Coordinates of C-alpha atoms in Angstrom, one line a residue:
X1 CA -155.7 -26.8 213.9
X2 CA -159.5 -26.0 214.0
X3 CA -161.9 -28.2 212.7
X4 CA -163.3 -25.7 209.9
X5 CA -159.7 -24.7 209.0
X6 CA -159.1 -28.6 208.5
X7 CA -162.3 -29.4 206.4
X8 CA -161.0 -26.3 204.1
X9 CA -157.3 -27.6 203.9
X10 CA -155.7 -29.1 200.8
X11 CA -154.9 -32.0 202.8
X12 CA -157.9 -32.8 204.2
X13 CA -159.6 -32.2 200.3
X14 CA -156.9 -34.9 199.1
X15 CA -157.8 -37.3 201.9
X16 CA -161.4 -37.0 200.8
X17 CA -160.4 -37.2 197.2
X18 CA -158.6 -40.4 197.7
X19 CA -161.2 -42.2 199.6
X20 CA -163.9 -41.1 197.5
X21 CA -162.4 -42.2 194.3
X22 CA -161.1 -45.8 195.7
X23 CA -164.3 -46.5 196.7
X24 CA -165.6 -45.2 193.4
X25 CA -163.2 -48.0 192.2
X26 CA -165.0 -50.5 194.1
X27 CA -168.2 -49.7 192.6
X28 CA -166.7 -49.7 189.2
X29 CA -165.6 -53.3 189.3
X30 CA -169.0 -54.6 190.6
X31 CA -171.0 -52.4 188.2
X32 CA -169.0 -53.8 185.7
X33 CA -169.6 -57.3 187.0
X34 CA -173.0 -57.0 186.5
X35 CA -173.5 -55.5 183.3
X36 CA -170.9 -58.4 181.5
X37 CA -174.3 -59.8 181.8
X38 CA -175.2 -58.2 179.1
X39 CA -172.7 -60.2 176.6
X40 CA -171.9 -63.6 178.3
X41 CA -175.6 -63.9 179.8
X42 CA -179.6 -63.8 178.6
X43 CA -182.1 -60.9 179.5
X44 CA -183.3 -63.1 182.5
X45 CA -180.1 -63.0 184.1
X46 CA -179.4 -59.4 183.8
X47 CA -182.8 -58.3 184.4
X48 CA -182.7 -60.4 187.7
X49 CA -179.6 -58.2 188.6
X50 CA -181.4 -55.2 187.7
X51 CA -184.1 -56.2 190.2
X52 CA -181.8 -57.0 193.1
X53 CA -179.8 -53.8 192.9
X54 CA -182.9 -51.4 193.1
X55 CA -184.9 -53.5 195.7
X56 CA -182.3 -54.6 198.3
X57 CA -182.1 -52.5 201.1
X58 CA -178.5 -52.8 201.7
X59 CA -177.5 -52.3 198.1
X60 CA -179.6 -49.5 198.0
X61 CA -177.4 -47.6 200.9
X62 CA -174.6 -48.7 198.6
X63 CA -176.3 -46.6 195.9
X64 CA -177.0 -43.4 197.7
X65 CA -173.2 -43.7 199.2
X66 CA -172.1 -43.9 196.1
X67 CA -174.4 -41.0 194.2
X68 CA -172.8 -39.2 197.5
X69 CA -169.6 -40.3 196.6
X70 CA -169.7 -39.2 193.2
X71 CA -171.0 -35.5 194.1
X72 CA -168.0 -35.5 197.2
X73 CA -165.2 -36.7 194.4
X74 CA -166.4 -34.2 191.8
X75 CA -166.9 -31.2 194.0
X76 CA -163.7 -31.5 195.7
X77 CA -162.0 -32.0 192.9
X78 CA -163.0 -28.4 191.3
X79 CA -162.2 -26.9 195.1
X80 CA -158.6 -28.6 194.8
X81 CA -158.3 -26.9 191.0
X82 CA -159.1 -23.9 192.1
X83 CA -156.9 -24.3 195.2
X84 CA -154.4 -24.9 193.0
X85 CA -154.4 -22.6 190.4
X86 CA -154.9 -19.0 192.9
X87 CA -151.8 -20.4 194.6
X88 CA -150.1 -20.6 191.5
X89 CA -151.6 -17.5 189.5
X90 CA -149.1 -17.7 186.9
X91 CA -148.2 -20.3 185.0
X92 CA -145.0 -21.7 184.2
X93 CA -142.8 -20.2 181.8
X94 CA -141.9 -23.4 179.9
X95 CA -143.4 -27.0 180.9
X96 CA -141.6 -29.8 179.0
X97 CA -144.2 -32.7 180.6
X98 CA -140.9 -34.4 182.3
X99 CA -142.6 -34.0 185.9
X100 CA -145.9 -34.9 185.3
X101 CA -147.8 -37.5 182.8
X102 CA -150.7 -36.3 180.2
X103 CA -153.1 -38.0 182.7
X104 CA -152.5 -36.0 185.8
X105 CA -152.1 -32.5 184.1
X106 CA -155.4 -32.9 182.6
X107 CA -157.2 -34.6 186.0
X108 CA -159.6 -31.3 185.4
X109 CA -161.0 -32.0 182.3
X110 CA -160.9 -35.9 182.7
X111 CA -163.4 -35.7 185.7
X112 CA -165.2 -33.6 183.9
X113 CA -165.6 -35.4 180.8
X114 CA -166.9 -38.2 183.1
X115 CA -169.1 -36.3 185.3
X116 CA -170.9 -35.2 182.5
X117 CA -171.2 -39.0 181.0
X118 CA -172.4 -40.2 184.5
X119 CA -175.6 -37.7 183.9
X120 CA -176.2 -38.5 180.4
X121 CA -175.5 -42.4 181.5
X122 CA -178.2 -41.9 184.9
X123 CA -180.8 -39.5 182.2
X124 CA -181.1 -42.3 179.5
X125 CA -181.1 -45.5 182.1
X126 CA -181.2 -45.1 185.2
X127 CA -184.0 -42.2 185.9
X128 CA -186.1 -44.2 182.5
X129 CA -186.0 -47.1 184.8
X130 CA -187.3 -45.2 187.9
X131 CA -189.6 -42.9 187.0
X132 CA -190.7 -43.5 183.0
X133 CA -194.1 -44.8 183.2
X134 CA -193.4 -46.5 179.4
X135 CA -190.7 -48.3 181.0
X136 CA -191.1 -51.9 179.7
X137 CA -192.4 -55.1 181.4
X138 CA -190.2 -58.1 181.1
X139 CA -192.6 -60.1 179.2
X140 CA -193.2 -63.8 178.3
X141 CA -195.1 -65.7 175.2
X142 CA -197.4 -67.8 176.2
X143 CA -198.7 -70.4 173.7
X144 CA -201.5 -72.4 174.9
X145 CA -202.0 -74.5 171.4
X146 CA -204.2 -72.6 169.8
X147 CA -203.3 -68.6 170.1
X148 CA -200.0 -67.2 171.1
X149 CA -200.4 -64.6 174.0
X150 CA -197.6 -62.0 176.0
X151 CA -198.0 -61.9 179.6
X152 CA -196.1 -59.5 182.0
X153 CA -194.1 -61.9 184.5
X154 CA -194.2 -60.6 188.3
X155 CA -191.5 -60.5 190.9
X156 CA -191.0 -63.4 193.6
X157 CA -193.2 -61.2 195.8
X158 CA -196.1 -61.0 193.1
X159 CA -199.4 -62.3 194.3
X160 CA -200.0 -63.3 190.6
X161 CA -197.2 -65.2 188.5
X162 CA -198.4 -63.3 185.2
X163 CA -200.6 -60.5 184.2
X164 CA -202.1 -59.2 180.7
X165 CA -200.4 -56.8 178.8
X166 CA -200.5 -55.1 175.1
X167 CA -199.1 -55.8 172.2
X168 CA -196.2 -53.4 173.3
X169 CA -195.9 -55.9 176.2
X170 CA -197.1 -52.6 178.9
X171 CA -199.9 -53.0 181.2
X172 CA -202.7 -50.1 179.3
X173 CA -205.5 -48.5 180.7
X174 CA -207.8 -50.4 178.3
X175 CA -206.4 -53.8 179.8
X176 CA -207.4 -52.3 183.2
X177 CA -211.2 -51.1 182.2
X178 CA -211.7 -54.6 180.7
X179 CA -210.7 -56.4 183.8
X180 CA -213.1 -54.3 185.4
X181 CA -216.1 -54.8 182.5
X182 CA -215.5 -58.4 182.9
X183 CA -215.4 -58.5 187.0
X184 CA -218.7 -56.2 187.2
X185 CA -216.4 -53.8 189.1
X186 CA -215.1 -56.3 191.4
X187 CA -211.6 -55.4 190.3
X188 CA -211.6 -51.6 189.6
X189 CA -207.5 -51.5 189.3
X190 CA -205.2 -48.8 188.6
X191 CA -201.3 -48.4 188.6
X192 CA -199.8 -47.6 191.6
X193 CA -196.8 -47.3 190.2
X194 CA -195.1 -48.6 186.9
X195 CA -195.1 -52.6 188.1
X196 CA -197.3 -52.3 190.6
X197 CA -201.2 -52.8 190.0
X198 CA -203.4 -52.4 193.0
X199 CA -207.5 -52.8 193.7
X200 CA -209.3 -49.7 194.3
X201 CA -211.9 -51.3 196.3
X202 CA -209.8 -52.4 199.3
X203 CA -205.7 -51.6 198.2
X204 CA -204.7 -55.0 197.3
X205 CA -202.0 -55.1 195.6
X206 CA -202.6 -57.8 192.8
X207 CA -199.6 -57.9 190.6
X208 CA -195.9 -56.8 190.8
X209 CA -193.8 -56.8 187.7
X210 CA -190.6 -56.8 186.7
X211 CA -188.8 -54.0 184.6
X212 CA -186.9 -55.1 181.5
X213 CA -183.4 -52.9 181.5
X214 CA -181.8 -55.8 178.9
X215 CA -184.7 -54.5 176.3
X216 CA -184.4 -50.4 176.7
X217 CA -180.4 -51.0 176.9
X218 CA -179.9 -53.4 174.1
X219 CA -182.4 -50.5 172.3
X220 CA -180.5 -48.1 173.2
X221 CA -177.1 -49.2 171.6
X222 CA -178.9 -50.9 168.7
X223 CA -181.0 -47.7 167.5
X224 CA -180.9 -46.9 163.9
X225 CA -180.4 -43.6 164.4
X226 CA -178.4 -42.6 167.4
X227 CA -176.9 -46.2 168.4
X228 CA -173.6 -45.9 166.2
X229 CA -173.5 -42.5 167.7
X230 CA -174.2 -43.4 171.6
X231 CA -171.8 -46.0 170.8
X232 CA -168.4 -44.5 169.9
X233 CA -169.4 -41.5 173.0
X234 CA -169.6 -44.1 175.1
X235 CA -166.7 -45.4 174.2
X236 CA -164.8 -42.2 174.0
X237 CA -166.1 -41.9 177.7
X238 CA -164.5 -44.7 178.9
X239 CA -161.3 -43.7 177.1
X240 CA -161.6 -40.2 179.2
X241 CA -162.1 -42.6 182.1
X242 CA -158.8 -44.8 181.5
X243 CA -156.8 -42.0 181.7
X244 CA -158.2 -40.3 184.9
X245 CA -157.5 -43.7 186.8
X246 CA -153.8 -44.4 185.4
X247 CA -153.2 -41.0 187.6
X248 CA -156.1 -41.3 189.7
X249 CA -155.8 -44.9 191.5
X250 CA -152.0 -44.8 192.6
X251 CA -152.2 -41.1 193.3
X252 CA -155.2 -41.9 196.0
X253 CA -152.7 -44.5 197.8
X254 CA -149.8 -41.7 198.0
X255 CA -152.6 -38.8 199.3
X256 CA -153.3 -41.4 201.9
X257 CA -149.9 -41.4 202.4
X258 CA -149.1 -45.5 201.8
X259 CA -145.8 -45.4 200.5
X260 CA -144.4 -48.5 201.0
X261 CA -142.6 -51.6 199.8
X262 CA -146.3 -52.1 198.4
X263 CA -146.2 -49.2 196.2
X264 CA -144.3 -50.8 193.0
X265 CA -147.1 -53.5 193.4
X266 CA -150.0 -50.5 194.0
X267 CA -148.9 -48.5 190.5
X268 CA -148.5 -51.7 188.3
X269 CA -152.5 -52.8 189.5
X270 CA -153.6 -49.6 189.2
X271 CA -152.1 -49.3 186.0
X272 CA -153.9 -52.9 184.8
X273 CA -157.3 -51.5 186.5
X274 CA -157.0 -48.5 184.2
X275 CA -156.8 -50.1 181.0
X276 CA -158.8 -53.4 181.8
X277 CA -161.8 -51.9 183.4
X278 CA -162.5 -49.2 181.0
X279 CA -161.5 -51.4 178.1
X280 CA -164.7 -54.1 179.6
X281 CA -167.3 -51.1 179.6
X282 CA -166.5 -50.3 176.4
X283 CA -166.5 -53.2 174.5
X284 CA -170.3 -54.1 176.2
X285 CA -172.1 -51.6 173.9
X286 CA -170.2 -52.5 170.9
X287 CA -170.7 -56.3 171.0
X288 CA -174.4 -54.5 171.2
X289 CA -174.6 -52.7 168.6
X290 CA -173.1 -54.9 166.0
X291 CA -174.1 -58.3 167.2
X292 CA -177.0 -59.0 164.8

């Protein structure tokens, strides 16, 4: 068979299919791993977990292989249902469900209830984290006896420990011009980016903060006006996403063709991934919200 007559096969779409959503399972369980942080650890913790996952170089081909991953296992998946349905234009005449489970006749509009999570989920955290330039500082209260004063705390590679920052603990312009009153232009800083602060003069950088997920996630969920709401989607999400991997998980091992003496062992772990996984996510933002 020809390479390009391959690549467009059904087989070789469920091959990709499989691969794509078991390691999709992967990053599940470690994502999850790290955001338990947010219930059974403090904001230092998590926010130190934040920090590692964007800077490392190796987790961040993990990250792009996964965005990949995600894109591959959604794309293919609407190929396959499309597959699927020209080479059985018509439907059949009566379906009783005694074939089939609720979960895999509906693997459609599963994934697509989660694709269209993953965006919202990436829109309000993970591009705010990136690219919002009112992304939050984590910030520390300084009390040197006689006033109480916020300073931004820098990263490990942070030339300075600490740096000034407004009462909304974010390093403002006026905090910059002052520096520069007070130095007689010595310092004439500016943000290079949203932690970074570098010296016009000769491009040292000066200070490196940190970015404080724990405080625009903990917001997010806790909001007046939207938080109940975010909450119960997000929890409706991860409902969609139970069922896709009761089907989902065991069905990858049997594309792959591993049918073994294994398999009884593969469906019942599969089965416990479904419910516990999902069930973890979900109870993180509700602890949230209502923990006062």
């Amino acid at each position: 068979m020809a390479k390009s007559a391959l690549l467009k096969s059904s087989i070789a779409k469920k091959y990709w299919m499989a691969l794509t959503g078991l390691f999709l399972c992967l990053f599940l369980a470690g994502h999850l791993a790290g955001n338990l942080q947010l219930i059974f650890s403090d904001a230092k913790h998590f926010n130190d977990y934040a920090l590692f996952m964007t800077t490392n170089p190796a987790v961040k081909i993990l990250s792009y292989l996964t965005y990949v991953s995600i894109l591959f296992h959604a794309i293919d998946g609407i190929m396959l249902t499309i597959q699927n349905k020209a080479a059985r234009p018509v439907g059949y005449a009566k379906t009783d469900g005694s074939s089939s489970s609720l979960a895999s006749r509906n693997m459609a509009v599963l994934g697509t209830i989660i694709l269209v999570f993953i965006v919202t989920h990436m829109v309000n955290f993970w591009a705010k984290m990136h690219f919002d330039k009112n992304m939050p500082l984590v910030v520390k209260e300084m009390n040197n006896g006689m006033m109480a004063q916020k300073l931004a705390v820098g990263t490990k590679d942070s030339p300075n420990p600490m740096f000034n920052v407004d009462e909304k603990g974010s390093i403002s312009d006026k905090i910059l011009n002052d520096i520069k009153t007070q130095s007689q232009g010595q310092y004439d800083l500016y943000k290079k980016d949203v932690v970074t602060i570098v010296n016009k003069k000769d491009g040292e950088v000066i200070f490196i903060g940190q970015k404080d997920l724990h405080k625009i996630t903990v917001a997010f969920f806790k909001d007046a006006k939207t938080g109940l709401l975010a909450t119960i989607l997000y929890v409706l999400a991860m409902g969609a996403l139970a069922f896709h991997l009761w089907h989902g998980f065991q069905s990858a091992f049997q594309s792959l063709g591993i049918n073994n003496k294994f398999t009884p062992a593969i469906k019942g772990f599969g089965k416990l991934f479904a419910i516990i996984v999902p069930l973890l996510f979900a109870i993180i933002p509700i602890i949230i919200h209502f923990k006062k």
